[in-house]
Short mmCIF file of C-alpha atoms in Angstrom, two decimals:
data_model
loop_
_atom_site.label_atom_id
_atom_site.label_comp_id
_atom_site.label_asym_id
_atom_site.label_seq_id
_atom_site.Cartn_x
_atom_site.Cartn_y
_atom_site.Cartn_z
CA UNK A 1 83.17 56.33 56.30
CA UNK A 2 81.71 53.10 55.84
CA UNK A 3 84.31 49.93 55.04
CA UNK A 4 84.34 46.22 55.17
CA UNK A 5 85.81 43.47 56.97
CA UNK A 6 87.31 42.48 53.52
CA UNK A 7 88.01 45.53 52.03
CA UNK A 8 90.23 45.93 55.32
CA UNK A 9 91.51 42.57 54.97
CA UNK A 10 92.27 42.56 51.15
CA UNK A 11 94.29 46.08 51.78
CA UNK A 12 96.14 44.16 54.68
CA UNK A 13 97.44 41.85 52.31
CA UNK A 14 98.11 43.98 49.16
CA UNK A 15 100.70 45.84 51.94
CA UNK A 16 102.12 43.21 53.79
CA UNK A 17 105.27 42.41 51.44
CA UNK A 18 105.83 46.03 51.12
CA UNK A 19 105.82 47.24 54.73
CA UNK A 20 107.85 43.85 55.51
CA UNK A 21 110.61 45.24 52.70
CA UNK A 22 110.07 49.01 53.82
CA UNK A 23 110.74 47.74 57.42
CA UNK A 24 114.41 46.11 57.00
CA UNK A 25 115.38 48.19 54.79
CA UNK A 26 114.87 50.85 57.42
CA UNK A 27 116.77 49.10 60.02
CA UNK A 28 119.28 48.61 57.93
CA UNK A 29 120.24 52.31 57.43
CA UNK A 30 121.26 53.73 61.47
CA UNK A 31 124.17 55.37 61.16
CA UNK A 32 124.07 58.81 61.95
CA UNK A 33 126.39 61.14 60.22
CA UNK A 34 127.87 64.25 62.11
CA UNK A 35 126.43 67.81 61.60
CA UNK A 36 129.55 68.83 60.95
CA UNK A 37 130.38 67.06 57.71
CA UNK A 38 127.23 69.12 56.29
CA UNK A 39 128.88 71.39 53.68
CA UNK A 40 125.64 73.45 53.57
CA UNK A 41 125.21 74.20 57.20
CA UNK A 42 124.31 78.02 56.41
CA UNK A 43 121.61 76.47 53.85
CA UNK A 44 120.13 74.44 55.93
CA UNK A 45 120.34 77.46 59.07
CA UNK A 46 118.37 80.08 56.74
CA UNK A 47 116.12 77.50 55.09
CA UNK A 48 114.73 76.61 58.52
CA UNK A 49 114.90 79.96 59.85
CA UNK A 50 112.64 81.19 56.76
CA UNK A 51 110.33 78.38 57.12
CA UNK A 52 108.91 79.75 60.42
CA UNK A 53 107.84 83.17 59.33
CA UNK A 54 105.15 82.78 56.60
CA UNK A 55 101.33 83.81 56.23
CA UNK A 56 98.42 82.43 54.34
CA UNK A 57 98.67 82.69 50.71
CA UNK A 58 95.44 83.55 48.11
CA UNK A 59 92.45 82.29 48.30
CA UNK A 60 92.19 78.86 46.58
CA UNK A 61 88.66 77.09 45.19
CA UNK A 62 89.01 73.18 45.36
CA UNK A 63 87.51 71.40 42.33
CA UNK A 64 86.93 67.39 42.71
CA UNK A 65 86.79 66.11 39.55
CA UNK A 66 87.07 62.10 40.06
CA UNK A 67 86.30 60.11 43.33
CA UNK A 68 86.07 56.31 43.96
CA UNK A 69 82.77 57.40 46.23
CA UNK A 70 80.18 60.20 46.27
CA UNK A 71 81.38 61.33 49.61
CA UNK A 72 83.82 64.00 48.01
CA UNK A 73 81.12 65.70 45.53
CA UNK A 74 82.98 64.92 42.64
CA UNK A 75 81.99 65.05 39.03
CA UNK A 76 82.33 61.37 37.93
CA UNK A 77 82.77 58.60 40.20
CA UNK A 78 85.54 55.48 39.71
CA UNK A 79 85.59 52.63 41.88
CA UNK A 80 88.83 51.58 40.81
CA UNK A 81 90.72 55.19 41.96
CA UNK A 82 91.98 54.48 45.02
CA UNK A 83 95.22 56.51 46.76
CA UNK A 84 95.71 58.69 43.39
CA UNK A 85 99.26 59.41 43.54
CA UNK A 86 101.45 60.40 40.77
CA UNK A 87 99.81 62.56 37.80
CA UNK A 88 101.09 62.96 34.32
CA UNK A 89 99.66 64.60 31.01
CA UNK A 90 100.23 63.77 27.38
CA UNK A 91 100.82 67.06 25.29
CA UNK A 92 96.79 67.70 24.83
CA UNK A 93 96.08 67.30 28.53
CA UNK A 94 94.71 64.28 28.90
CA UNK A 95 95.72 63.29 32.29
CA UNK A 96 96.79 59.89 33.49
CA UNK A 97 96.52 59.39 37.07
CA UNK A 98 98.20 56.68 38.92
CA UNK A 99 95.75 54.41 41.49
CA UNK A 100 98.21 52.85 43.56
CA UNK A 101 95.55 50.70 45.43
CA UNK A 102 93.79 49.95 42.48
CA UNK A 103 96.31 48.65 40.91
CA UNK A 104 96.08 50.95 37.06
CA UNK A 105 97.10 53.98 35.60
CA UNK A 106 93.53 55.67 34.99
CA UNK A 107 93.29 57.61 31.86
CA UNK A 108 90.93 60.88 32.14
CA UNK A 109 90.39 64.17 30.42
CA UNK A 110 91.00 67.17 31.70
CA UNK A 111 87.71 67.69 33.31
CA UNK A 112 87.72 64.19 34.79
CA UNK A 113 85.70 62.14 32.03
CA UNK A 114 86.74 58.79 31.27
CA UNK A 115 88.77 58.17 27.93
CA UNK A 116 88.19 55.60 25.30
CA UNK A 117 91.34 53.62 26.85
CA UNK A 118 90.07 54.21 30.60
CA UNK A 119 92.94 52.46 32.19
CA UNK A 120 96.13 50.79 31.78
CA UNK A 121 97.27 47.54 34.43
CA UNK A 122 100.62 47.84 35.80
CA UNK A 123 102.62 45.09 36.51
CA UNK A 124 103.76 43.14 39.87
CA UNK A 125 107.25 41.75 40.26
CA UNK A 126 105.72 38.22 39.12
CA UNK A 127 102.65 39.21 37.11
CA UNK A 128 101.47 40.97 34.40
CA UNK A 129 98.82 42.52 36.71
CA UNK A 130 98.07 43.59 40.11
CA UNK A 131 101.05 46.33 40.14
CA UNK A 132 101.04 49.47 42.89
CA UNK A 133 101.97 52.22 40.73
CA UNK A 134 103.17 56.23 42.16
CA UNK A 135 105.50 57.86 40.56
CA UNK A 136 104.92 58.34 36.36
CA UNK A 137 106.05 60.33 33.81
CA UNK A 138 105.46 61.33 30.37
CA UNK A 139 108.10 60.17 27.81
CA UNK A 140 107.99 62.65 24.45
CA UNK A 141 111.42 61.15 23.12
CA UNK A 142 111.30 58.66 19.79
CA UNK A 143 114.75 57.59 20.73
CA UNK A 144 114.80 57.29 24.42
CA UNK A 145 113.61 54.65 27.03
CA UNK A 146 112.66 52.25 24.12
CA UNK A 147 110.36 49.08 24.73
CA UNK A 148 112.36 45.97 23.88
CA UNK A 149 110.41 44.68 21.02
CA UNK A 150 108.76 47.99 20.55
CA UNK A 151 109.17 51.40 20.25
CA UNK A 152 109.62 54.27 22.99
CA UNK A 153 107.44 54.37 25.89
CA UNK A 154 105.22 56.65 26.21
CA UNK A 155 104.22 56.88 29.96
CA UNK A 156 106.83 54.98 32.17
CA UNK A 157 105.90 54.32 35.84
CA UNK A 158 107.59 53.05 38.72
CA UNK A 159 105.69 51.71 42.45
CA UNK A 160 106.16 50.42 45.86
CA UNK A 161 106.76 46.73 45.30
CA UNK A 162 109.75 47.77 43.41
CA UNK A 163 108.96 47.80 39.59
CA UNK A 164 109.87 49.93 36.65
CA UNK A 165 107.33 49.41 33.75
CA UNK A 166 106.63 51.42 30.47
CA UNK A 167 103.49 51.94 27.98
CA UNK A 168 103.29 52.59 24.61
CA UNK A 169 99.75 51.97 22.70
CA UNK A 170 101.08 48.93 21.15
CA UNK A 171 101.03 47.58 24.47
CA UNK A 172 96.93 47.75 24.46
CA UNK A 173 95.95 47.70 28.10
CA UNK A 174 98.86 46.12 30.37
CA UNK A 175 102.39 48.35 30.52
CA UNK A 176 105.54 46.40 30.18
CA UNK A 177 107.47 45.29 32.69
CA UNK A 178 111.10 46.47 32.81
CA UNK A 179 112.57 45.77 35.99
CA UNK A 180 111.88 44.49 38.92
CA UNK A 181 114.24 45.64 42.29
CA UNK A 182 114.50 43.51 45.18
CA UNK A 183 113.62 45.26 48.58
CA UNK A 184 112.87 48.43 47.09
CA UNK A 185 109.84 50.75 47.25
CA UNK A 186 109.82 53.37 44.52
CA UNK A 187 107.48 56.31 45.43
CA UNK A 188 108.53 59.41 42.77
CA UNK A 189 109.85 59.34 39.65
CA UNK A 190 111.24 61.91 37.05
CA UNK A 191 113.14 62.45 34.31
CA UNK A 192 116.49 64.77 33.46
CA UNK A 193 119.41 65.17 30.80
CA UNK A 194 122.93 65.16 31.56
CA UNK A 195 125.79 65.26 29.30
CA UNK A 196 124.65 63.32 25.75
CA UNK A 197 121.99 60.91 27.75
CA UNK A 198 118.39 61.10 29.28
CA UNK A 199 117.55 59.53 32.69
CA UNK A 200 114.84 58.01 34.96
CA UNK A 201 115.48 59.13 38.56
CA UNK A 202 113.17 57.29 41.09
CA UNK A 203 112.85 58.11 44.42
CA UNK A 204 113.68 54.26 46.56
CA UNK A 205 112.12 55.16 50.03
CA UNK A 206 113.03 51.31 51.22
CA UNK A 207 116.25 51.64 50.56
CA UNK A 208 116.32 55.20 50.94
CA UNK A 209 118.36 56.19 47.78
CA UNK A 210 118.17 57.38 44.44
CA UNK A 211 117.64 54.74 42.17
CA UNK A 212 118.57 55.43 37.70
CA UNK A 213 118.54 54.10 34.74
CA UNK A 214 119.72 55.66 31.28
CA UNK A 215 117.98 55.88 28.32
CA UNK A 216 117.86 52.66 27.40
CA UNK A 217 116.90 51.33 30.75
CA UNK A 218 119.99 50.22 31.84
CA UNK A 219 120.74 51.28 35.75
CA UNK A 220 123.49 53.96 36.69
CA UNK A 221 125.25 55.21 39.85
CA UNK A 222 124.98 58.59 41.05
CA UNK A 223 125.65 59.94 44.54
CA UNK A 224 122.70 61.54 45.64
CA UNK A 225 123.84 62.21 49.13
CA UNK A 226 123.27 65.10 51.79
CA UNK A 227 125.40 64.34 55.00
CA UNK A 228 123.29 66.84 57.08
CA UNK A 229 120.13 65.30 56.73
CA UNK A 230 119.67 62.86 60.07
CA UNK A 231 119.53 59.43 59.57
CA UNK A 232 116.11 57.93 59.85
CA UNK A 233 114.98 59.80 56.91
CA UNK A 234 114.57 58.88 53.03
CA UNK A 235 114.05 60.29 49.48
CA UNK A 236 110.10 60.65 49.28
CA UNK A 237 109.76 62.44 45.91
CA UNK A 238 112.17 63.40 43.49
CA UNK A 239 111.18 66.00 40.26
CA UNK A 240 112.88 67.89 37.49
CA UNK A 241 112.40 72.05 37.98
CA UNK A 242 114.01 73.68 35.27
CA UNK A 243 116.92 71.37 34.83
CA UNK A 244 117.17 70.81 38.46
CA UNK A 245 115.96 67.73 40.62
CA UNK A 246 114.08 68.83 43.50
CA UNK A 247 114.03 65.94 46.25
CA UNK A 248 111.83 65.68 49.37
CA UNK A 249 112.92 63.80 52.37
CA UNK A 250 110.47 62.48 54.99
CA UNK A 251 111.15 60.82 58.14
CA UNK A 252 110.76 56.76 57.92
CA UNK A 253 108.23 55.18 60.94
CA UNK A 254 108.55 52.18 62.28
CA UNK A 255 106.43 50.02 60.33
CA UNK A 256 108.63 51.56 57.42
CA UNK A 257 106.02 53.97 56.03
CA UNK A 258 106.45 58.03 56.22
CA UNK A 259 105.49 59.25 59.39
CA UNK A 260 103.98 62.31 59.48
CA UNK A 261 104.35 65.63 61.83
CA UNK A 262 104.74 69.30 61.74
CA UNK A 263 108.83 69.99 60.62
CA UNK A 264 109.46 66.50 59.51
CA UNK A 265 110.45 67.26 56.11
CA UNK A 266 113.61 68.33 53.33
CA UNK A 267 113.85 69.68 50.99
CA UNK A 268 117.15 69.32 48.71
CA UNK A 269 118.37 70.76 45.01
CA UNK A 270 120.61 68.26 42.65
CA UNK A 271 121.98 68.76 39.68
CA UNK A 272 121.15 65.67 37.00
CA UNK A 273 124.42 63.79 37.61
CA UNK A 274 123.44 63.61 41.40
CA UNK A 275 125.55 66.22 42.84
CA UNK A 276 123.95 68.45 45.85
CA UNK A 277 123.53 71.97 45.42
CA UNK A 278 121.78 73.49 48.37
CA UNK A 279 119.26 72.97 50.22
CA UNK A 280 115.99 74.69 49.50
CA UNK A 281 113.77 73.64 52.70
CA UNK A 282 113.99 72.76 56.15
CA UNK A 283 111.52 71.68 59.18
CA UNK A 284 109.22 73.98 59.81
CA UNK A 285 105.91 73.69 58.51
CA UNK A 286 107.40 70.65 56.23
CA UNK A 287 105.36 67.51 56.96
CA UNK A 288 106.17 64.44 55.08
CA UNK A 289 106.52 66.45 51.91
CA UNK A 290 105.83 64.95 48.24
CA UNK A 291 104.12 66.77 45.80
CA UNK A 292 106.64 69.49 43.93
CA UNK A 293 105.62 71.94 41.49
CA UNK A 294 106.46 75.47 40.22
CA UNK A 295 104.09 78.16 39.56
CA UNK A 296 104.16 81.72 37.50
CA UNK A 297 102.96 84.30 40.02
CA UNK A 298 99.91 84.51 38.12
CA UNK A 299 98.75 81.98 39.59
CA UNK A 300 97.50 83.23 42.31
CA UNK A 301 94.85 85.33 40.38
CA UNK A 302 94.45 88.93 41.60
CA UNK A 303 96.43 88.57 44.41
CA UNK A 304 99.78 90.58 44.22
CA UNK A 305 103.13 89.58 46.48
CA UNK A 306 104.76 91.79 49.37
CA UNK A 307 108.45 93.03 48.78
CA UNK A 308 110.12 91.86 45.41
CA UNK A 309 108.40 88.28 45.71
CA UNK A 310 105.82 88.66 42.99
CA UNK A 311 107.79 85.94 40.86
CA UNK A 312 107.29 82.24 40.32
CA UNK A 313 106.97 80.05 43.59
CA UNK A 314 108.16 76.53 44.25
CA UNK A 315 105.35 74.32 45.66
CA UNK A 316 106.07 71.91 48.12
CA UNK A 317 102.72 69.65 49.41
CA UNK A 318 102.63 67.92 52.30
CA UNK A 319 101.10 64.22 52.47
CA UNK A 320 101.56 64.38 55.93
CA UNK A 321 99.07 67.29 57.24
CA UNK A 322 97.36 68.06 53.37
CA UNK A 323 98.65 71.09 53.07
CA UNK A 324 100.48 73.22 50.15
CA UNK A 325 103.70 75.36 51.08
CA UNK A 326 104.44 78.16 48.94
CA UNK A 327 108.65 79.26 48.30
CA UNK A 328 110.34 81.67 46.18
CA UNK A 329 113.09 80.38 44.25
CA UNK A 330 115.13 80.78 46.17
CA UNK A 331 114.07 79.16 49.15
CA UNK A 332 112.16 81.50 51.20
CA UNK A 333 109.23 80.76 52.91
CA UNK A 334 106.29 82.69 52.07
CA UNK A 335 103.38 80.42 53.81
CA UNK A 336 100.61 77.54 52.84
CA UNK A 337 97.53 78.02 50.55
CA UNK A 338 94.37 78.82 51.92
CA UNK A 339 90.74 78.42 51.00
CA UNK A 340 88.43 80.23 49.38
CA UNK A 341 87.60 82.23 52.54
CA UNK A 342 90.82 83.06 53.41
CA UNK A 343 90.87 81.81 56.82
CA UNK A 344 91.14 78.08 56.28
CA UNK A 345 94.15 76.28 54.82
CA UNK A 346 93.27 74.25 51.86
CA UNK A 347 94.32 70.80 53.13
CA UNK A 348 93.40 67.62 50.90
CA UNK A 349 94.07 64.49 53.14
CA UNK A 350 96.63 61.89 51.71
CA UNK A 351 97.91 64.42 49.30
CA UNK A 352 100.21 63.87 46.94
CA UNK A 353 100.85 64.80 43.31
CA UNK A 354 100.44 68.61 42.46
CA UNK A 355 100.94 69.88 39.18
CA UNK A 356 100.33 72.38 36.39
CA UNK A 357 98.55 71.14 33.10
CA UNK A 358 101.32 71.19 30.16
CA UNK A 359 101.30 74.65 28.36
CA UNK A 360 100.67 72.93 25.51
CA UNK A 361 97.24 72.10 25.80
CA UNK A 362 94.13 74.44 26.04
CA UNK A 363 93.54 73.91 30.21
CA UNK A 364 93.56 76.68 32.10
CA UNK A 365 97.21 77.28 33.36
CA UNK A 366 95.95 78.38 36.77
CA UNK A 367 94.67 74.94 37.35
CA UNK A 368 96.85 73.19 39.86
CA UNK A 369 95.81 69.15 39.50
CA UNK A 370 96.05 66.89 42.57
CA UNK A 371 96.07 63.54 43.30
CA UNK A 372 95.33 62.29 46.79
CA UNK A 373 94.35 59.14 48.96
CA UNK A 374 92.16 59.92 51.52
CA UNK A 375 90.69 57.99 53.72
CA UNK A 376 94.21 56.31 54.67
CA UNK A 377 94.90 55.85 51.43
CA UNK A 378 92.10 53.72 51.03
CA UNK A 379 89.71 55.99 48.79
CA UNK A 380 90.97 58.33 45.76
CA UNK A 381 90.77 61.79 44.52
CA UNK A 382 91.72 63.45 41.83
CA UNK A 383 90.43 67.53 41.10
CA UNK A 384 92.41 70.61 40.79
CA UNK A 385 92.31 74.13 42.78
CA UNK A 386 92.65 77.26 41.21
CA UNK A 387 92.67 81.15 42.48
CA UNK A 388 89.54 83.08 42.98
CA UNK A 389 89.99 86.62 40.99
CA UNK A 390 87.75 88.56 43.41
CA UNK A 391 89.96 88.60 46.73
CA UNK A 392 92.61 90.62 48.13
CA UNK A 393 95.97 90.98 49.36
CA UNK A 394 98.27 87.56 48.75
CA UNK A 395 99.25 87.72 52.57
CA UNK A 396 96.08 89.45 53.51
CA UNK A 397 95.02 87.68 57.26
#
């Protein structure tokens, strides 16, 4: 893959404050915490115990619909997608996808065509432009998360150097600022009710903590905490799964990014006012898990589930290895995604968003979309994958 001296260089620098921030922040946090204060040791005992015993699941067809390059045979190229991260549709399906490297929120259709707005610029700590967006999510609320001087956002976004931002289409082309947090990297971002208020939950990897705000923007305390989870590790992702936030943990490196290997990975359940409830995954074939998503069991096409596991699954993809683990509901393991040929694991490098189109549009609900930064995070993807309806057995080897 062919790069420049500058295109190297510029990428140095667009990091440098971040991994600086990402780094003390990390050695900052060393104290370990005894196993023994874990009050979900037999949670965390079958979670890893089921993550060792799965097969390969369906047979999956990968779709690229945008590309920065025409190395990845997508549809429609766009130089300006580089490491797609978080993904997030308006009501009719028109997908924005956030390019963390390229510094917008890209607006596409479905299908991967370009819209009439094309893009939105997020914002740095210090400038209306320039931002390095991941996490977003779609706002449907008149009342909630209102613009000052405006009305409610519409898409609200979050990103490593630390800033919370919000669009709405009076804001034309640039979001809005909303905060700013010192020494914090924000790489996942949801949204959840509790009580008579709405939140935003962000994942802080830097400072390795949830971070929220209410409804109008203002931040909020929760605990977040899970005692048997070593140190050295930090909240990667965080999403809402039928009222529940889902939160993936992956293991911080030394230059303060996630470091990637086979069973470095959580998996914990909250409930919206930060409380722990179990956890769901452990180690295993976990490998610096982000992308979260549940799926109806059909899915996964013609195939049919073993035993009485022919329900929804929770997806859990790894950014580390590019590779999609497949749960029941209640935690158990059933194996990763494969390929079209059902020998080879689908595996999308620098994966990280997956999600289903919203079931109020007209896209095919079997589409699961991705967003993913390949090339070390230096090129962009953005497609979907979606069952094959001629194959066999869903743990057929």
């Amino acid at each position: 893959m062919n790069k420049t001296n500058t295109a190297n260089f510029l990428r140095a620098g667009r990091l440098a404050l971040a991994l600086t921030a990402l780094f003390v922040a990390g050695c900052q946090k060393s104290i370990d915490k005894p196993a023994s204060t874990n009050p979900l040791q037999a949670d965390e005992a079958k979670a890893a115990k089921d993550n060792n015993g799965g097969k390969k699941i369906g047979h999956f067809t990968q779709v690229n619909l945008v590309a920065n390059n025409s190395e990845y045979g997508a549809a429609f190229i766009d130089p300006t997608l580089m490491n797609a991260w978080g993904i997030a549709f308006a009501p009719n399906g028109t997908a924005w996808v956030n390019s963390q490297e390229g510094h917008v929120s890209e607006v596409y259709t479905s299908e991967g065509a370009p819209t009439a707005l094309g893009r939105v610029n997020i914002p740095l700590p210090a400038a209306t432009t320039g931002g390095n967006p991941t996490g977003i999510v779609f706002n449907g609320s008149n009342t909630a998360f209102i613009i000052p001087g405006s009305s409610a956002a519409r898409f609200i976004f979050v990103g490593v150097d630390g800033v919370l931002s919000a669009w709405n289409g009076a804001q034309g082309t640039t979001a809005r600022r909303i905060a700013a947090v010192p020494q914090s990297a924000f790489t996942g971002l949801t949204t959840g009710a509790a009580g008579t208020d709405t939140f935003l939950y962000a994942a802080n990897f830097a400072a390795r903590k949830i971070n929220v705000w209410n409804k109008s923007f203002a931040p909020v305390v929760m605990p977040f905490s899970d005692p048997g989870i070593p140190a050295g590790y930090a909240p990667f992702n965080i999403q809402n799964i039928d009222g529940l936030l889902y939160v993936t943990y992956a293991k911080v490196a030394a230059n303060g990014e996630s470091q990637a290997g086979m069973g470095l990975g959580y998996v914990d359940v909250y409930n919206t006012a930060g409380v722990l409830v179990k956890r769901f995954a452990s180690g295993g074939t976990l490998n610096a898990p982000w992308g979260l998503a549940k799926v109806p069991a059909s899915f996964f096409g013609n195939d049919e589930a073993d035993d009485d596991d022919s329900g929804p699954m929770i997806l859990v993809g790894n950014f580390g290895d590019g590779r999609i683990n497949a749960y029941t509901t209640s935690g158990k393991f059933k194996g990763q995604l494969r390929g079209s040929h059902g020998h080879d694991m689908i595996q999308i490098e620098g994966l990280w968003a997956i999600t289903l189109p919203p079931a109020t549009s007209t896209i095919d609900q079997r589409r699961l979309y991705f967003a993913a930064g390949p090339d070390d995070e230096t090129h962009g993807l953005f497609g979907y994958i979606i069952a094959r309806m001629d194959d066999g057995d869903l743990n057929d080897d």
